[in-house]
Amino acid sequence: MADADLDVVIRQLARQLHTGLMTRAKERRDRFNGLAAKAKGKETGDRFKMMAKATMEQATAAAKRLQMSADNVADSYARAMRLAASTPVAVKVGKKEEKPAKKAVKVKKAKARKAK
C-alpha cells in the first residue's frame, strides 16, 4: 500500500466503511426483528418491524452517499494528479546576479558618506 496511488486507497477505505456500516445496520435490524418476535402486542411488533425496515433504508441511503462521496473525491484527486503531471514547470534564471550589484551600490554610498 506504500506505493499505491491515493485514489485507490480512498476507494478501498470507502469500501471498508461501507461494509462496516451495512454490517452494523443488519445487526440492528436483526435486533429489532427479534424484539418484534418477542413483543406481546400486535401494535408493538409492527412498530419494531417498521423500525427494522427504516433502519435498513436509512443505512442503505447513507452507504450510497458515502460511496458516491468517496468516488467523487478519488476521481477529483486522480484528475488533479494527471493535470499536475501534464503541466510543464517554468524555470527562473538570472536572479542571482542582482544581489552583488546592490551590495556594491551600498559600499559606494558608505564611502561617499565617510569622505564628507
PDB file of N, CA and C in Angstrom, residues 17-76:
ATOM      1  N   LEU A  17     -15.561   1.096   4.972  1.00  0.00           N
ATOM      2  CA  LEU A  17     -16.590   1.798   5.739  1.00  0.00           C
ATOM      3  C   LEU A  17     -17.983   1.330   5.337  1.00  0.00           C
ATOM      4  N   HIS A  18     -18.185   1.114   4.052  1.00  0.00           N
ATOM      5  CA  HIS A  18     -19.473   0.642   3.558  1.00  0.00           C
ATOM      6  C   HIS A  18     -19.808  -0.718   4.166  1.00  0.00           C
ATOM      7  N   THR A  19     -18.831  -1.598   4.173  1.00  0.00           N
ATOM      8  CA  THR A  19     -19.037  -2.935   4.734  1.00  0.00           C
ATOM      9  C   THR A  19     -19.361  -2.864   6.221  1.00  0.00           C
ATOM     10  N   GLY A  20     -18.616  -2.052   6.959  1.00  0.00           N
ATOM     11  CA  GLY A  20     -18.864  -1.906   8.394  1.00  0.00           C
ATOM     12  C   GLY A  20     -20.224  -1.311   8.688  1.00  0.00           C
ATOM     13  N   LEU A  21     -20.607  -0.293   7.910  1.00  0.00           N
ATOM     14  CA  LEU A  21     -21.904   0.352   8.100  1.00  0.00           C
ATOM     15  C   LEU A  21     -23.040  -0.633   7.854  1.00  0.00           C
ATOM     16  N   MET A  22     -22.958  -1.391   6.783  1.00  0.00           N
ATOM     17  CA  MET A  22     -24.027  -2.332   6.470  1.00  0.00           C
ATOM     18  C   MET A  22     -24.068  -3.485   7.471  1.00  0.00           C
ATOM     19  N   THR A  23     -22.934  -3.903   7.978  1.00  0.00           N
ATOM     20  CA  THR A  23     -22.905  -4.958   8.994  1.00  0.00           C
ATOM     21  C   THR A  23     -23.614  -4.500  10.263  1.00  0.00           C
ATOM     22  N   ARG A  24     -23.312  -3.277  10.704  1.00  0.00           N
ATOM     23  CA  ARG A  24     -23.955  -2.746  11.913  1.00  0.00           C
ATOM     24  C   ARG A  24     -25.456  -2.547  11.697  1.00  0.00           C
ATOM     25  N   ALA A  25     -25.830  -2.108  10.504  1.00  0.00           N
ATOM     26  CA  ALA A  25     -27.246  -1.904  10.214  1.00  0.00           C
ATOM     27  C   ALA A  25     -28.000  -3.235  10.244  1.00  0.00           C
ATOM     28  N   LYS A  26     -27.378  -4.285   9.714  1.00  0.00           N
ATOM     29  CA  LYS A  26     -28.027  -5.602   9.726  1.00  0.00           C
ATOM     30  C   LYS A  26     -28.157  -6.140  11.143  1.00  0.00           C
ATOM     31  N   GLU A  27     -27.141  -5.877  11.976  1.00  0.00           N
ATOM     32  CA  GLU A  27     -27.226  -6.289  13.380  1.00  0.00           C
ATOM     33  C   GLU A  27     -28.379  -5.588  14.074  1.00  0.00           C
ATOM     34  N   ARG A  28     -28.503  -4.300  13.812  1.00  0.00           N
ATOM     35  CA  ARG A  28     -29.581  -3.515  14.437  1.00  0.00           C
ATOM     36  C   ARG A  28     -30.944  -3.973  13.917  1.00  0.00           C
ATOM     37  N   ARG A  29     -31.030  -4.253  12.603  1.00  0.00           N
ATOM     38  CA  ARG A  29     -32.286  -4.758  12.020  1.00  0.00           C
ATOM     39  C   ARG A  29     -32.679  -6.081  12.678  1.00  0.00           C
ATOM     40  N   ASP A  30     -31.696  -6.965  12.831  1.00  0.00           N
ATOM     41  CA  ASP A  30     -31.974  -8.265  13.450  1.00  0.00           C
ATOM     42  C   ASP A  30     -32.431  -8.092  14.897  1.00  0.00           C
ATOM     43  N   ARG A  31     -31.849  -7.127  15.581  1.00  0.00           N
ATOM     44  CA  ARG A  31     -32.255  -6.865  16.972  1.00  0.00           C
ATOM     45  C   ARG A  31     -33.711  -6.412  17.027  1.00  0.00           C
ATOM     46  N   PHE A  32     -34.094  -5.487  16.112  1.00  0.00           N
ATOM     47  CA  PHE A  32     -35.483  -5.013  16.089  1.00  0.00           C
ATOM     48  C   PHE A  32     -36.438  -6.133  15.690  1.00  0.00           C
ATOM     49  N   ASN A  33     -36.029  -6.981  14.752  1.00  0.00           N
ATOM     50  CA  ASN A  33     -36.877  -8.104  14.364  1.00  0.00           C
ATOM     51  C   ASN A  33     -37.033  -9.093  15.523  1.00  0.00           C
ATOM     52  N   GLY A  34     -35.966  -9.259  16.302  1.00  0.00           N
ATOM     53  CA  GLY A  34     -36.054 -10.116  17.489  1.00  0.00           C
ATOM     54  C   GLY A  34     -37.008  -9.538  18.520  1.00  0.00           C
ATOM     55  N   LEU A  35     -36.932  -8.238  18.709  1.00  0.00           N
ATOM     56  CA  LEU A  35     -37.864  -7.589  19.642  1.00  0.00           C
ATOM     57  C   LEU A  35     -39.302  -7.689  19.137  1.00  0.00           C
ATOM     58  N   ALA A  36     -39.477  -7.607  17.804  1.00  0.00           N
ATOM     59  CA  ALA A  36     -40.822  -7.726  17.231  1.00  0.00           C
ATOM     60  C   ALA A  36     -41.377  -9.125  17.473  1.00  0.00           C
ATOM     61  N   ALA A  37     -40.513 -10.136  17.389  1.00  0.00           N
ATOM     62  CA  ALA A  37     -40.967 -11.508  17.624  1.00  0.00           C
ATOM     63  C   ALA A  37     -41.345 -11.733  19.080  1.00  0.00           C
ATOM     64  N   LYS A  38     -40.654 -11.043  19.987  1.00  0.00           N
ATOM     65  CA  LYS A  38     -40.925 -11.200  21.423  1.00  0.00           C
ATOM     66  C   LYS A  38     -42.061 -10.312  21.914  1.00  0.00           C
ATOM     67  N   ALA A  39     -42.475  -9.375  21.088  1.00  0.00           N
ATOM     68  CA  ALA A  39     -43.492  -8.411  21.520  1.00  0.00           C
ATOM     69  C   ALA A  39     -44.806  -9.121  21.840  1.00  0.00           C
ATOM     70  N   LYS A  40     -45.475  -8.597  22.872  1.00  0.00           N
ATOM     71  CA  LYS A  40     -46.722  -9.226  23.305  1.00  0.00           C
ATOM     72  C   LYS A  40     -47.915  -8.724  22.497  1.00  0.00           C
ATOM     73  N   GLY A  41     -47.866  -7.480  22.069  1.00  0.00           N
ATOM     74  CA  GLY A  41     -48.994  -6.942  21.297  1.00  0.00           C
ATOM     75  C   GLY A  41     -48.660  -6.831  19.818  1.00  0.00           C
ATOM     76  N   LYS A  42     -49.719  -6.841  18.994  1.00  0.00           N
ATOM     77  CA  LYS A  42     -49.516  -6.735  17.546  1.00  0.00           C
ATOM     78  C   LYS A  42     -48.974  -5.364  17.172  1.00  0.00           C
ATOM     79  N   GLU A  43     -49.463  -4.319  17.807  1.00  0.00           N
ATOM     80  CA  GLU A  43     -49.009  -2.958  17.502  1.00  0.00           C
ATOM     81  C   GLU A  43     -47.520  -2.790  17.811  1.00  0.00           C
ATOM     82  N   THR A  44     -47.099  -3.313  18.925  1.00  0.00           N
ATOM     83  CA  THR A  44     -45.689  -3.210  19.315  1.00  0.00           C
ATOM     84  C   THR A  44     -44.809  -3.981  18.327  1.00  0.00           C
ATOM     85  N   GLY A  45     -45.237  -5.154  17.950  1.00  0.00           N
ATOM     86  CA  GLY A  45     -44.485  -5.955  16.985  1.00  0.00           C
ATOM     87  C   GLY A  45     -44.383  -5.252  15.633  1.00  0.00           C
ATOM     88  N   ASP A  46     -45.509  -4.664  15.200  1.00  0.00           N
ATOM     89  CA  ASP A  46     -45.497  -3.930  13.936  1.00  0.00           C
ATOM     90  C   ASP A  46     -44.569  -2.721  14.002  1.00  0.00           C
ATOM     91  N   ARG A  47     -44.560  -2.051  15.149  1.00  0.00           N
ATOM     92  CA  ARG A  47     -43.686  -0.878  15.316  1.00  0.00           C
ATOM     93  C   ARG A  47     -42.212  -1.290  15.225  1.00  0.00           C
ATOM     94  N   PHE A  48     -41.838  -2.389  15.855  1.00  0.00           N
ATOM     95  CA  PHE A  48     -40.454  -2.870  15.785  1.00  0.00           C
ATOM     96  C   PHE A  48     -40.087  -3.296  14.352  1.00  0.00           C
ATOM     97  N   LYS A  49     -41.038  -3.915  13.649  1.00  0.00           N
ATOM     98  CA  LYS A  49     -40.778  -4.303  12.262  1.00  0.00           C
ATOM     99  C   LYS A  49     -40.564  -3.062  11.385  1.00  0.00           C
ATOM    100  N   MET A  50     -41.354  -2.028  11.627  1.00  0.00           N
ATOM    101  CA  MET A  50     -41.190  -0.786  10.873  1.00  0.00           C
ATOM    102  C   MET A  50     -39.840  -0.136  11.172  1.00  0.00           C
ATOM    103  N   MET A  51     -39.430  -0.202  12.452  1.00  0.00           N
ATOM    104  CA  MET A  51     -38.132   0.349  12.822  1.00  0.00           C
ATOM    105  C   MET A  51     -37.002  -0.425  12.146  1.00  0.00           C
ATOM    106  N   ALA A  52     -37.155  -1.744  12.046  1.00  0.00           N
ATOM    107  CA  ALA A  52     -36.143  -2.569  11.374  1.00  0.00           C
ATOM    108  C   ALA A  52     -36.051  -2.195   9.896  1.00  0.00           C
ATOM    109  N   LYS A  53     -37.205  -2.017   9.260  1.00  0.00           N
ATOM    110  CA  LYS A  53     -37.232  -1.654   7.849  1.00  0.00           C
ATOM    111  C   LYS A  53     -36.638  -0.261   7.632  1.00  0.00           C
ATOM    112  N   ALA A  54     -36.992   0.681   8.493  1.00  0.00           N
ATOM    113  CA  ALA A  54     -36.474   2.049   8.371  1.00  0.00           C
ATOM    114  C   ALA A  54     -34.963   2.085   8.603  1.00  0.00           C
ATOM    115  N   THR A  55     -34.489   1.256   9.524  1.00  0.00           N
ATOM    116  CA  THR A  55     -33.046   1.191   9.788  1.00  0.00           C
ATOM    117  C   THR A  55     -32.295   0.777   8.530  1.00  0.00           C
ATOM    118  N   MET A  56     -32.777  -0.243   7.840  1.00  0.00           N
ATOM    119  CA  MET A  56     -32.108  -0.696   6.629  1.00  0.00           C
ATOM    120  C   MET A  56     -32.197   0.331   5.506  1.00  0.00           C
ATOM    121  N   GLU A  57     -33.342   1.003   5.397  1.00  0.00           N
ATOM    122  CA  GLU A  57     -33.475   2.030   4.356  1.00  0.00           C
ATOM    123  C   GLU A  57     -32.504   3.182   4.596  1.00  0.00           C
ATOM    124  N   GLN A  58     -32.424   3.632   5.838  1.00  0.00           N
ATOM    125  CA  GLN A  58     -31.536   4.743   6.173  1.00  0.00           C
ATOM    126  C   GLN A  58     -30.062   4.353   6.006  1.00  0.00           C
ATOM    127  N   ALA A  59     -29.728   3.153   6.428  1.00  0.00           N
ATOM    128  CA  ALA A  59     -28.340   2.689   6.298  1.00  0.00           C
ATOM    129  C   ALA A  59     -27.953   2.529   4.833  1.00  0.00           C
ATOM    130  N   THR A  60     -28.861   2.033   4.023  1.00  0.00           N
ATOM    131  CA  THR A  60     -28.577   1.880   2.591  1.00  0.00           C
ATOM    132  C   THR A  60     -28.362   3.240   1.937  1.00  0.00           C
ATOM    133  N   ALA A  61     -29.205   4.201   2.284  1.00  0.00           N
ATOM    134  CA  ALA A  61     -29.058   5.555   1.729  1.00  0.00           C
ATOM    135  C   ALA A  61     -27.736   6.182   2.172  1.00  0.00           C
ATOM    136  N   ALA A  62     -27.392   6.012   3.438  1.00  0.00           N
ATOM    137  CA  ALA A  62     -26.126   6.570   3.942  1.00  0.00           C
ATOM    138  C   ALA A  62     -24.932   5.902   3.269  1.00  0.00           C
ATOM    139  N   ALA A  63     -25.007   4.607   3.049  1.00  0.00           N
ATOM    140  CA  ALA A  63     -23.917   3.884   2.391  1.00  0.00           C
ATOM    141  C   ALA A  63     -23.751   4.344   0.946  1.00  0.00           C
ATOM    142  N   LYS A  64     -24.860   4.595   0.259  1.00  0.00           N
ATOM    143  CA  LYS A  64     -24.777   5.090  -1.119  1.00  0.00           C
ATOM    144  C   LYS A  64     -24.141   6.473  -1.157  1.00  0.00           C
ATOM    145  N   ARG A  65     -24.546   7.348  -0.227  1.00  0.00           N
ATOM    146  CA  ARG A  65     -23.957   8.694  -0.175  1.00  0.00           C
ATOM    147  C   ARG A  65     -22.475   8.618   0.134  1.00  0.00           C
ATOM    148  N   LEU A  66     -22.103   7.750   1.049  1.00  0.00           N
ATOM    149  CA  LEU A  66     -20.694   7.564   1.394  1.00  0.00           C
ATOM    150  C   LEU A  66     -19.896   7.097   0.187  1.00  0.00           C
ATOM    151  N   GLN A  67     -20.431   6.141  -0.550  1.00  0.00           N
ATOM    152  CA  GLN A  67     -19.739   5.605  -1.724  1.00  0.00           C
ATOM    153  C   GLN A  67     -19.618   6.663  -2.815  1.00  0.00           C
ATOM    154  N   MET A  68     -20.681   7.423  -3.038  1.00  0.00           N
ATOM    155  CA  MET A  68     -20.621   8.475  -4.063  1.00  0.00           C
ATOM    156  C   MET A  68     -19.605   9.545  -3.697  1.00  0.00           C
ATOM    157  N   SER A  69     -19.580   9.935  -2.436  1.00  0.00           N
ATOM    158  CA  SER A  69     -18.616  10.946  -1.994  1.00  0.00           C
ATOM    159  C   SER A  69     -17.188  10.449  -2.167  1.00  0.00           C
ATOM    160  N   ALA A  70     -16.941   9.222  -1.795  1.00  0.00           N
ATOM    161  CA  ALA A  70     -15.593   8.659  -1.931  1.00  0.00           C
ATOM    162  C   ALA A  70     -15.197   8.568  -3.398  1.00  0.00           C
ATOM    163  N   ASP A  71     -16.122   8.164  -4.259  1.00  0.00           N
ATOM    164  CA  ASP A  71     -15.817   8.091  -5.693  1.00  0.00           C
ATOM    165  C   ASP A  71     -15.509   9.478  -6.249  1.00  0.00           C
ATOM    166  N   ASN A  72     -16.284  10.477  -5.844  1.00  0.00           N
ATOM    167  CA  ASN A  72     -16.045  11.839  -6.313  1.00  0.00           C
ATOM    168  C   ASN A  72     -14.675  12.343  -5.862  1.00  0.00           C
ATOM    169  N   VAL A  73     -14.329  12.095  -4.606  1.00  0.00           N
ATOM    170  CA  VAL A  73     -13.035  12.547  -4.088  1.00  0.00           C
ATOM    171  C   VAL A  73     -11.895  11.826  -4.804  1.00  0.00           C
ATOM    172  N   ALA A  74     -12.032  10.523  -4.989  1.00  0.00           N
ATOM    173  CA  ALA A  74     -10.983   9.753  -5.662  1.00  0.00           C
ATOM    174  C   ALA A  74     -10.822  10.206  -7.114  1.00  0.00           C
ATOM    175  N   ASP A  75     -11.933  10.449  -7.800  1.00  0.00           N
ATOM    176  CA  ASP A  75     -11.861  10.929  -9.181  1.00  0.00           C
ATOM    177  C   ASP A  75     -11.225  12.307  -9.252  1.00  0.00           C
ATOM    178  N   SER A  76     -11.589  13.197  -8.332  1.00  0.00           N
ATOM    179  CA  SER A  76     -11.014  14.541  -8.308  1.00  0.00           C
ATOM    180  C   SER A  76      -9.515  14.491  -8.056  1.00  0.00           C
TER     181      SER A  76
END
